[in-house]
Steps between C-alpha positions, in 0.01 A plus 500: 500500500367354176244708317220295341238616254165343423285550191172686549213629290504859385192700402604467136513119530153486649354731234649298213378173652150643553484625140600157363248330729222740395589448133471125551162535664381728219628264231324209668172626354648531150726193485473268798833318459706813443326681785574218744867485398551875534313509833725221630805698384366801690455292815851354470644849449314613810658220699854489364588827321687711754708789369588673826741412777503568873780467747395269780371705791430818298195622313666696217436344157817497290573459131789286383739607229802299388754660269810375324745786542844557349788372714657849496220615735585240766729718713262795512201280585687302763634820658151651500358190671777505760399853599770702328412836349520377141264566210366161385543425129250278322608446139359222289794496255594135536845508339762350728284293732188543706378513855141458615321757710180384672290771657176468698365852527203726566527845345222666703652396832872541428621154594713254303665167566797442271731209430791482257606180322814413301467279193749217527500144363165558331324578829435812706689496829410754772754782524316673787231416749157658462543864600211714623488859374256761625438867431723696262738209439209284383368783282843544342520134400134470393541800269785316321286194419 
């Protein structure tokens, strides 16, 4: 089954958008043109700025983190994602090639969705499917980020 994520507003997004909108409204009385432009920016941020992600069908808001990791960590990460009892290594020393690790996670509710990519022919090609981690396994990986 394919796992899909959609972008959603977080509380932080809404607060930042509201502050920009309020600043635009306040500036309207000082400098009309600048106030209108900043208020429009605040409205556009409110509509389009979405920093969180949700898996379709769930209500947990996730953060996304994408890391370029040293190729020497590939075996430990792939073994960890396959369910083996291996300590995942996340080293950002990029000598000797890279792999990409994309993680959608929520640290308060220990859940993570992880996918590993190989860098080949100037593109990232999926090395694994999206793997769901919950509980201590998710905590172990999140602590390495």
